[in-house]
Amino acid sequence: MEMQRRLRNLAHPLMLGAAFAASATPATTQSEQRVRSPDGRNEVTVESRDGGLYYSVRRDGQAVLLPSRLGFLFRADSLHNGLRITSVTRDSADQTWTQPWGEVASVRDHYNELRVQVAEDRAPGRRFAVAFRVFDDGVGFRYELAESAGFADFEMMEELTEFALADNARAWWIPANKPEPDRQEILYSSGPVSRLDTVHTPLTLQMSNGTQVVIHEANLVDYAGMYLVNLGGRTLRSTLARWADGVAVRGRAPFVTPWRTIQLADRPEDLAPSTLTLKLNPPSRIENTSWIDPMKYVGIWWSLHIGTETWGSGPKHGATTANTKRYIDFAAANGFGGVLVEGWNLGWDIDWFNTGKANFSFTRAYPDFDLPEVARYAKQKGVTLIGHHETATMIDNYERQLEPAMELYRRHGVRAVKTGYVGDLTEHGHAHQSQFMVRHHRRVIETAARNGIMINVHEPIKDTGERRTWPNILSREGARGQEFNAWGGEGGNPPEHETILFFTRMLAGPMDFTPGIFDLLIERPTGTPRQPHEARPRTTLAKQLALYVVLYSPLQMAADLPENYAGQPAFQFIRDVGVDWDTTRVLEGKIGDYVVVARKQRDTNDWFIGAITDEEARSFEVPLSFLTAGQRYVAEIYADGPGAHWRDNPLPVVISSHPVDSTTRLPIELAPGGGQAIRIRPER
Ligand code: NOJ
Ligand code: CA
């Protein structure tokens, strides 16, 4: 195998350095064109056959995607027959950039590109190109529609891009059509790809030969979000989110689509951190990013979800001046950067989450909340408020107030805003992932950037790497977060949930999961804890700590009530843990079972390890060979205590310190539903 790989590399010499070597070839014998990744392992073939245009993907010579059709369905007609490759151009690049923040400090963008020019043989004779970029970690391709006779304004009903899986790979997925097309807050299922219906991306697939495949998209700017629909058997096809009138995309050629991405890896551990989508987004539009600050935060939030306080007015109103100051004091005392305040603005007293009813003001406060005073107090304590804009998907109402709302926050030194889109369709019936909403989200991000404001979106548009271009979009939700563990009933997240998230949702980008619940039994005011069948975090306390390292977010919440951290030695880990990383290494991982990840903090020599398991107890021995050789370190370990179990004994944590170095093999023991959190710092 190794020899084959080298031979391939010889046949396709690497173009190193910042090479931009483009050359055009008239495609005379153009029926089949190939391009390989710089390491020679991934190969894309493009061919036109019987008037159809197809691409296929191989890794180490083995099929990943069989010939898969390309094309479009417009309102007027289709564009996927009578197609001919007219010429091809080749290109390559190798460049590295430093991220303002991230799971890794620097990203290498190294690819070979094949751009295939295609013409329609019959009237109206439209022309387009498909650009394929082949990286060592996967493939990206997009369509570039050229302006040609009879092809300017268009209404696209469907993009006909197929992904014909070469075997009945095991998929981890959430449905994109049940109960509503756009809901992302659903538990993951797994099973053979042949059993899928319509699913969200990222879609993670494991082939029988062990190859890991993740289908997603990059640079969704002015287009509809893509779901994947099963055409029967193992072939998936793109299907797009819609405007209320059923159209997917309105555009005007010349026009480029988002990139369709196929991440490839040998083992699940090699999937993260995923930088493929970042490489397929344009560089930052924000020149000076020094105001963009990853941080930990607390806030008036968990109390609202467990019901001890309310968003709306009344005796339990959470967002009062006094209560917010209490949170500011707590944040300042513990070195946290922000305090989220939900429920300070008018509009929470009605049935706001029933689509069509919400009518929030984003500038007017309840009488018991004094924004100027709270903002002044926060500033004096060196903490920023994190503002809140729950829109309930009433987009007109929000857009009308967007400028003054952001401006108000800016004036009061509020440096971050959490937005929210509870509801399935907008007031006009556009889907959450529709082109309408894609445009809306861009507008919000850009308006925020102009006001020096960072954004954290809940019920978001999916992450397609926007943070490269707009580094002020720090985090988002877009999956079931901790909130599901608050709501009582039977609906909490199962112990395996986060071990799936890591290999699915998290491959798209940061998630505001909101870890750090210490009162895991959620004691009621009467002192009785919730029962095991009731929703509550189904983890041990040590696992709550480990989630800070496992589930990456540059905004990381200490989600529990301040009083629940009082007198808890384990809280020290939340105070210490980093939020911005130089390096990330996945040491162990099996989708749905466990994850062990090590991350080196940016600008310090501290490493953090997070290990989590599902409902099974597990043990690992982790070589610390990533530490600097010859340097002595101390490992501060927060482990599941004796007898710890997510179901009936989640609280025991044993904290210990041990000298370690790069030759140490660290034993890690996890309880059922458990975890372990470790800080490794140079010996002082
Ligand atoms: C849902 C969000 O996920 C949650 O964090 C927020 O508190 C509520 N909406 C209200 O905006
Ligand atoms: Ca939510």
PDB file of C-alpha atoms in Angstrom, residues 111-219:
ATOM      1  CA  TYR A 111      -4.881  21.204  -2.358  1.00  0.00           C
ATOM      2  CA  ASN A 112      -4.918  20.322  -6.022  1.00  0.00           C
ATOM      3  CA  GLU A 113      -7.784  21.735  -8.032  1.00  0.00           C
ATOM      4  CA  LEU A 114      -9.518  20.598 -11.180  1.00  0.00           C
ATOM      5  CA  ARG A 115     -12.016  22.968 -12.772  1.00  0.00           C
ATOM      6  CA  VAL A 116     -14.203  21.338 -15.373  1.00  0.00           C
ATOM      7  CA  GLN A 117     -15.980  23.559 -17.902  1.00  0.00           C
ATOM      8  CA  VAL A 118     -19.303  22.152 -18.977  1.00  0.00           C
ATOM      9  CA  ALA A 119     -21.666  23.138 -21.775  1.00  0.00           C
ATOM     10  CA  GLU A 120     -25.222  22.102 -22.494  1.00  0.00           C
ATOM     11  CA  ASP A 121     -25.416  20.542 -25.959  1.00  0.00           C
ATOM     12  CA  ARG A 122     -28.922  21.698 -26.686  1.00  0.00           C
ATOM     13  CA  ALA A 123     -30.830  24.967 -26.312  1.00  0.00           C
ATOM     14  CA  PRO A 124     -30.504  27.169 -24.360  1.00  0.00           C
ATOM     15  CA  GLY A 125     -26.823  26.117 -24.344  1.00  0.00           C
ATOM     16  CA  ARG A 126     -26.038  27.093 -20.787  1.00  0.00           C
ATOM     17  CA  ARG A 127     -22.496  26.908 -19.445  1.00  0.00           C
ATOM     18  CA  PHE A 128     -21.164  26.218 -16.011  1.00  0.00           C
ATOM     19  CA  ALA A 129     -18.021  24.927 -14.308  1.00  0.00           C
ATOM     20  CA  VAL A 130     -17.507  22.537 -11.437  1.00  0.00           C
ATOM     21  CA  ALA A 131     -14.412  23.232  -9.350  1.00  0.00           C
ATOM     22  CA  PHE A 132     -12.997  20.310  -7.337  1.00  0.00           C
ATOM     23  CA  ARG A 133     -10.416  20.880  -4.635  1.00  0.00           C
ATOM     24  CA  VAL A 134      -8.794  17.733  -3.334  1.00  0.00           C
ATOM     25  CA  PHE A 135      -7.083  17.952   0.039  1.00  0.00           C
ATOM     26  CA  ASP A 136      -5.405  15.265   2.147  1.00  0.00           C
ATOM     27  CA  ASP A 137      -8.427  15.436   4.474  1.00  0.00           C
ATOM     28  CA  GLY A 138     -11.150  15.412   1.855  1.00  0.00           C
ATOM     29  CA  VAL A 139     -12.773  16.945  -1.155  1.00  0.00           C
ATOM     30  CA  GLY A 140     -14.717  20.119  -1.818  1.00  0.00           C
ATOM     31  CA  PHE A 141     -16.559  21.016  -5.005  1.00  0.00           C
ATOM     32  CA  ARG A 142     -18.878  23.729  -6.151  1.00  0.00           C
ATOM     33  CA  TYR A 143     -20.730  24.843  -9.228  1.00  0.00           C
ATOM     34  CA  GLU A 144     -19.950  28.120 -10.938  1.00  0.00           C
ATOM     35  CA  LEU A 145     -22.832  29.148 -13.161  1.00  0.00           C
ATOM     36  CA  ALA A 146     -21.650  31.318 -16.029  1.00  0.00           C
ATOM     37  CA  GLU A 147     -23.795  34.035 -17.451  1.00  0.00           C
ATOM     38  CA  SER A 148     -24.881  32.831 -20.860  1.00  0.00           C
ATOM     39  CA  ALA A 149     -27.710  33.416 -23.247  1.00  0.00           C
ATOM     40  CA  GLY A 150     -31.048  32.807 -21.574  1.00  0.00           C
ATOM     41  CA  PHE A 151     -29.433  32.254 -18.179  1.00  0.00           C
ATOM     42  CA  ALA A 152     -29.374  35.275 -15.944  1.00  0.00           C
ATOM     43  CA  ASP A 153     -32.127  35.337 -13.326  1.00  0.00           C
ATOM     44  CA  PHE A 154     -33.085  31.887 -12.134  1.00  0.00           C
ATOM     45  CA  GLU A 155     -35.283  30.136  -9.624  1.00  0.00           C
ATOM     46  CA  MET A 156     -33.765  26.878  -8.517  1.00  0.00           C
ATOM     47  CA  MET A 157     -36.021  24.168  -7.174  1.00  0.00           C
ATOM     48  CA  GLU A 158     -33.365  21.573  -6.412  1.00  0.00           C
ATOM     49  CA  GLU A 159     -29.664  20.963  -6.721  1.00  0.00           C
ATOM     50  CA  LEU A 160     -29.304  17.442  -8.079  1.00  0.00           C
ATOM     51  CA  THR A 161     -25.901  16.652  -6.594  1.00  0.00           C
ATOM     52  CA  GLU A 162     -25.645  12.996  -5.666  1.00  0.00           C
ATOM     53  CA  PHE A 163     -23.460  11.128  -3.211  1.00  0.00           C
ATOM     54  CA  ALA A 164     -23.540   7.475  -4.271  1.00  0.00           C
ATOM     55  CA  LEU A 165     -21.942   5.661  -1.340  1.00  0.00           C
ATOM     56  CA  ALA A 166     -19.800   2.739  -2.425  1.00  0.00           C
ATOM     57  CA  ASP A 167     -20.973   0.583   0.448  1.00  0.00           C
ATOM     58  CA  ASN A 168     -23.757   0.458   2.954  1.00  0.00           C
ATOM     59  CA  ALA A 169     -21.804   2.595   5.381  1.00  0.00           C
ATOM     60  CA  ARG A 170     -23.015   3.130   8.937  1.00  0.00           C
ATOM     61  CA  ALA A 171     -24.388   6.633   9.339  1.00  0.00           C
ATOM     62  CA  TRP A 172     -24.898   8.859  12.401  1.00  0.00           C
ATOM     63  CA  TRP A 173     -27.704  11.241  11.604  1.00  0.00           C
ATOM     64  CA  ILE A 174     -30.569  13.476  12.644  1.00  0.00           C
ATOM     65  CA  PRO A 175     -33.697  13.613  10.479  1.00  0.00           C
ATOM     66  CA  ALA A 176     -34.319  16.760   8.461  1.00  0.00           C
ATOM     67  CA  ASN A 177     -37.981  16.087   7.733  1.00  0.00           C
ATOM     68  CA  LYS A 178     -39.419  14.884  11.028  1.00  0.00           C
ATOM     69  CA  PRO A 179     -41.116  16.376  12.911  1.00  0.00           C
ATOM     70  CA  GLU A 180     -40.323  19.551  10.982  1.00  0.00           C
ATOM     71  CA  PRO A 181     -37.821  20.053   8.180  1.00  0.00           C
ATOM     72  CA  ASP A 182     -35.432  22.245  10.048  1.00  0.00           C
ATOM     73  CA  ARG A 183     -35.284  21.082  13.596  1.00  0.00           C
ATOM     74  CA  GLN A 184     -31.746  20.246  14.655  1.00  0.00           C
ATOM     75  CA  GLU A 185     -32.450  19.595  18.322  1.00  0.00           C
ATOM     76  CA  ILE A 186     -33.073  15.893  17.884  1.00  0.00           C
ATOM     77  CA  LEU A 187     -31.229  12.857  19.222  1.00  0.00           C
ATOM     78  CA  TYR A 188     -28.879  11.163  16.789  1.00  0.00           C
ATOM     79  CA  SER A 189     -29.616   7.731  15.369  1.00  0.00           C
ATOM     80  CA  SER A 190     -27.255   5.368  13.658  1.00  0.00           C
ATOM     81  CA  GLY A 191     -27.698   2.670  11.059  1.00  0.00           C
ATOM     82  CA  PRO A 192     -26.887   1.709   7.489  1.00  0.00           C
ATOM     83  CA  VAL A 193     -27.054   4.513   4.950  1.00  0.00           C
ATOM     84  CA  SER A 194     -29.662   2.537   2.987  1.00  0.00           C
ATOM     85  CA  ARG A 195     -32.110   3.161   5.845  1.00  0.00           C
ATOM     86  CA  LEU A 196     -31.841   6.951   5.826  1.00  0.00           C
ATOM     87  CA  ASP A 197     -34.696   9.137   4.722  1.00  0.00           C
ATOM     88  CA  THR A 198     -33.844  12.873   4.765  1.00  0.00           C
ATOM     89  CA  VAL A 199     -31.067  14.005   7.074  1.00  0.00           C
ATOM     90  CA  HIS A 200     -29.089  17.030   8.147  1.00  0.00           C
ATOM     91  CA  THR A 201     -25.422  17.577   7.525  1.00  0.00           C
ATOM     92  CA  PRO A 202     -22.770  17.097   8.734  1.00  0.00           C
ATOM     93  CA  LEU A 203     -23.583  13.450   8.057  1.00  0.00           C
ATOM     94  CA  THR A 204     -20.932  11.126   9.435  1.00  0.00           C
ATOM     95  CA  LEU A 205     -20.497   7.738   7.761  1.00  0.00           C
ATOM     96  CA  GLN A 206     -18.249   4.812   8.531  1.00  0.00           C
ATOM     97  CA  MET A 207     -17.485   2.491   5.627  1.00  0.00           C
ATOM     98  CA  SER A 208     -16.905  -1.203   6.145  1.00  0.00           C
ATOM     99  CA  ASN A 209     -13.217  -0.805   5.272  1.00  0.00           C
ATOM    100  CA  GLY A 210     -12.903   1.713   8.111  1.00  0.00           C
ATOM    101  CA  THR A 211     -12.830   4.900   6.022  1.00  0.00           C
ATOM    102  CA  GLN A 212     -14.649   7.773   7.721  1.00  0.00           C
ATOM    103  CA  VAL A 213     -16.705  10.014   5.461  1.00  0.00           C
ATOM    104  CA  VAL A 214     -18.426  13.254   6.458  1.00  0.00           C
ATOM    105  CA  ILE A 215     -20.699  15.029   3.998  1.00  0.00           C
ATOM    106  CA  HIS A 216     -21.329  18.698   4.684  1.00  0.00           C
ATOM    107  CA  GLU A 217     -21.015  22.084   2.993  1.00  0.00           C
ATOM    108  CA  ALA A 218     -18.871  25.213   3.165  1.00  0.00           C
ATOM    109  CA  ASN A 219     -19.371  28.916   2.557  1.00  0.00           C
TER     110      ASN A 219
END
